[in-house]
Amino acid sequence: MTQIVNVVKATLIFACLCGVSYFSFYKNPQAALPVSDLALENIEALASGESSLTICYGSGTIDCNGAKVETKIIGYGSEF
């Protein structure tokens, strides 16, 4: 008898946790905050570090430092 009660308790606890998770993640509109373009640029800058070198050539369709170019070369290293 106590084993059945324990299974029912575990099932109720699991169902409650699922309900709380659902309302926390799917029903709360402020849970997913938008990330601005400036924040994304800062994240990219921090991820690339201080030792990157970008060279842009020509005129084309590739985005390079805010300009459209034909060729973009990205080099990494400690000395330039």
PDB file of C-alpha atoms in Angstrom:
ATOM      1  CA  MET A   1       0.000   0.000   0.000  1.00  0.00           C
ATOM      2  CA  THR A   2       2.794   2.458   0.866  1.00  0.00           C
ATOM      3  CA  GLN A   3       4.474   1.743  -2.465  1.00  0.00           C
ATOM      4  CA  ILE A   4       1.336   2.876  -4.336  1.00  0.00           C
ATOM      5  CA  VAL A   5       1.172   6.042  -2.211  1.00  0.00           C
ATOM      6  CA  ASN A   6       4.822   6.800  -3.002  1.00  0.00           C
ATOM      7  CA  VAL A   7       4.203   6.355  -6.733  1.00  0.00           C
ATOM      8  CA  VAL A   8       1.184   8.679  -6.571  1.00  0.00           C
ATOM      9  CA  LYS A   9       3.200  11.284  -4.634  1.00  0.00           C
ATOM     10  CA  ALA A  10       6.077  11.097  -7.133  1.00  0.00           C
ATOM     11  CA  THR A  11       3.636  11.439 -10.030  1.00  0.00           C
ATOM     12  CA  LEU A  12       1.969  14.489  -8.467  1.00  0.00           C
ATOM     13  CA  ILE A  13       5.319  16.128  -7.745  1.00  0.00           C
ATOM     14  CA  PHE A  14       6.431  15.509 -11.339  1.00  0.00           C
ATOM     15  CA  ALA A  15       3.173  16.926 -12.707  1.00  0.00           C
ATOM     16  CA  CYS A  16       3.522  20.038 -10.533  1.00  0.00           C
ATOM     17  CA  LEU A  17       7.109  20.580 -11.703  1.00  0.00           C
ATOM     18  CA  CYS A  18       5.994  20.233 -15.324  1.00  0.00           C
ATOM     19  CA  GLY A  19       3.224  22.781 -14.740  1.00  0.00           C
ATOM     20  CA  VAL A  20       5.562  25.281 -13.105  1.00  0.00           C
ATOM     21  CA  SER A  21       8.074  24.847 -15.909  1.00  0.00           C
ATOM     22  CA  TYR A  22       5.386  25.360 -18.541  1.00  0.00           C
ATOM     23  CA  PHE A  23       4.145  28.598 -17.004  1.00  0.00           C
ATOM     24  CA  SER A  24       7.684  29.833 -16.361  1.00  0.00           C
ATOM     25  CA  PHE A  25       9.022  29.291 -19.867  1.00  0.00           C
ATOM     26  CA  TYR A  26       6.045  29.428 -22.230  1.00  0.00           C
ATOM     27  CA  LYS A  27       3.478  31.698 -20.612  1.00  0.00           C
ATOM     28  CA  ASN A  28       5.846  34.403 -19.349  1.00  0.00           C
ATOM     29  CA  PRO A  29       6.388  36.897 -22.206  1.00  0.00           C
ATOM     30  CA  GLN A  30       9.346  38.542 -20.463  1.00  0.00           C
ATOM     31  CA  ALA A  31      11.284  35.285 -20.238  1.00  0.00           C
ATOM     32  CA  ALA A  32      12.807  35.788 -23.696  1.00  0.00           C
ATOM     33  CA  LEU A  33      14.340  39.255 -23.769  1.00  0.00           C
ATOM     34  CA  PRO A  34      15.400  40.567 -27.175  1.00  0.00           C
ATOM     35  CA  VAL A  35      19.113  41.115 -27.731  1.00  0.00           C
ATOM     36  CA  SER A  36      20.054  44.373 -29.439  1.00  0.00           C
ATOM     37  CA  ASP A  37      22.418  44.611 -32.399  1.00  0.00           C
ATOM     38  CA  LEU A  38      24.914  46.481 -30.240  1.00  0.00           C
ATOM     39  CA  ALA A  39      24.959  43.660 -27.691  1.00  0.00           C
ATOM     40  CA  LEU A  40      25.539  41.095 -30.453  1.00  0.00           C
ATOM     41  CA  GLU A  41      28.407  43.165 -31.874  1.00  0.00           C
ATOM     42  CA  ASN A  42      29.952  43.376 -28.405  1.00  0.00           C
ATOM     43  CA  ILE A  43      29.657  39.610 -27.976  1.00  0.00           C
ATOM     44  CA  GLU A  44      31.347  39.052 -31.345  1.00  0.00           C
ATOM     45  CA  ALA A  45      34.118  41.491 -30.446  1.00  0.00           C
ATOM     46  CA  LEU A  46      34.752  39.772 -27.123  1.00  0.00           C
ATOM     47  CA  ALA A  47      34.726  36.354 -28.765  1.00  0.00           C
ATOM     48  CA  SER A  48      37.239  37.327 -31.435  1.00  0.00           C
ATOM     49  CA  GLY A  49      39.755  38.732 -28.962  1.00  0.00           C
ATOM     50  CA  GLU A  50      42.307  41.437 -29.698  1.00  0.00           C
ATOM     51  CA  SER A  51      44.451  39.541 -32.160  1.00  0.00           C
ATOM     52  CA  SER A  52      42.221  39.398 -35.224  1.00  0.00           C
ATOM     53  CA  LEU A  53      42.979  41.077 -38.524  1.00  0.00           C
ATOM     54  CA  THR A  54      40.315  41.612 -41.176  1.00  0.00           C
ATOM     55  CA  ILE A  55      41.201  42.604 -44.732  1.00  0.00           C
ATOM     56  CA  CYS A  56      38.444  43.571 -47.187  1.00  0.00           C
ATOM     57  CA  TYR A  57      38.892  43.668 -50.976  1.00  0.00           C
ATOM     58  CA  GLY A  58      36.745  44.757 -53.893  1.00  0.00           C
ATOM     59  CA  SER A  59      33.074  45.503 -54.208  1.00  0.00           C
ATOM     60  CA  GLY A  60      30.543  42.682 -53.866  1.00  0.00           C
ATOM     61  CA  THR A  61      27.947  41.077 -51.599  1.00  0.00           C
ATOM     62  CA  ILE A  62      29.962  39.971 -48.547  1.00  0.00           C
ATOM     63  CA  ASP A  63      29.531  42.126 -45.407  1.00  0.00           C
ATOM     64  CA  CYS A  64      32.890  43.306 -44.078  1.00  0.00           C
ATOM     65  CA  ASN A  65      33.036  45.953 -41.331  1.00  0.00           C
ATOM     66  CA  GLY A  66      29.802  47.529 -42.539  1.00  0.00           C
ATOM     67  CA  ALA A  67      30.735  47.541 -46.243  1.00  0.00           C
ATOM     68  CA  LYS A  68      29.837  45.129 -49.040  1.00  0.00           C
ATOM     69  CA  VAL A  69      32.998  43.587 -50.497  1.00  0.00           C
ATOM     70  CA  GLU A  70      34.033  40.793 -52.855  1.00  0.00           C
ATOM     71  CA  THR A  71      36.630  39.129 -50.591  1.00  0.00           C
ATOM     72  CA  LYS A  72      37.022  39.106 -46.824  1.00  0.00           C
ATOM     73  CA  ILE A  73      40.148  37.673 -45.201  1.00  0.00           C
ATOM     74  CA  ILE A  74      40.208  37.107 -41.443  1.00  0.00           C
ATOM     75  CA  GLY A  75      43.568  36.305 -39.854  1.00  0.00           C
ATOM     76  CA  TYR A  76      44.407  35.517 -36.247  1.00  0.00           C
ATOM     77  CA  GLY A  77      47.785  35.666 -34.615  1.00  0.00           C
ATOM     78  CA  SER A  78      49.875  37.310 -31.920  1.00  0.00           C
ATOM     79  CA  GLU A  79      52.049  39.407 -34.271  1.00  0.00           C
ATOM     80  CA  PHE A  80      51.129  41.372 -37.386  1.00  0.00           C
TER      81      PHE A  80
END
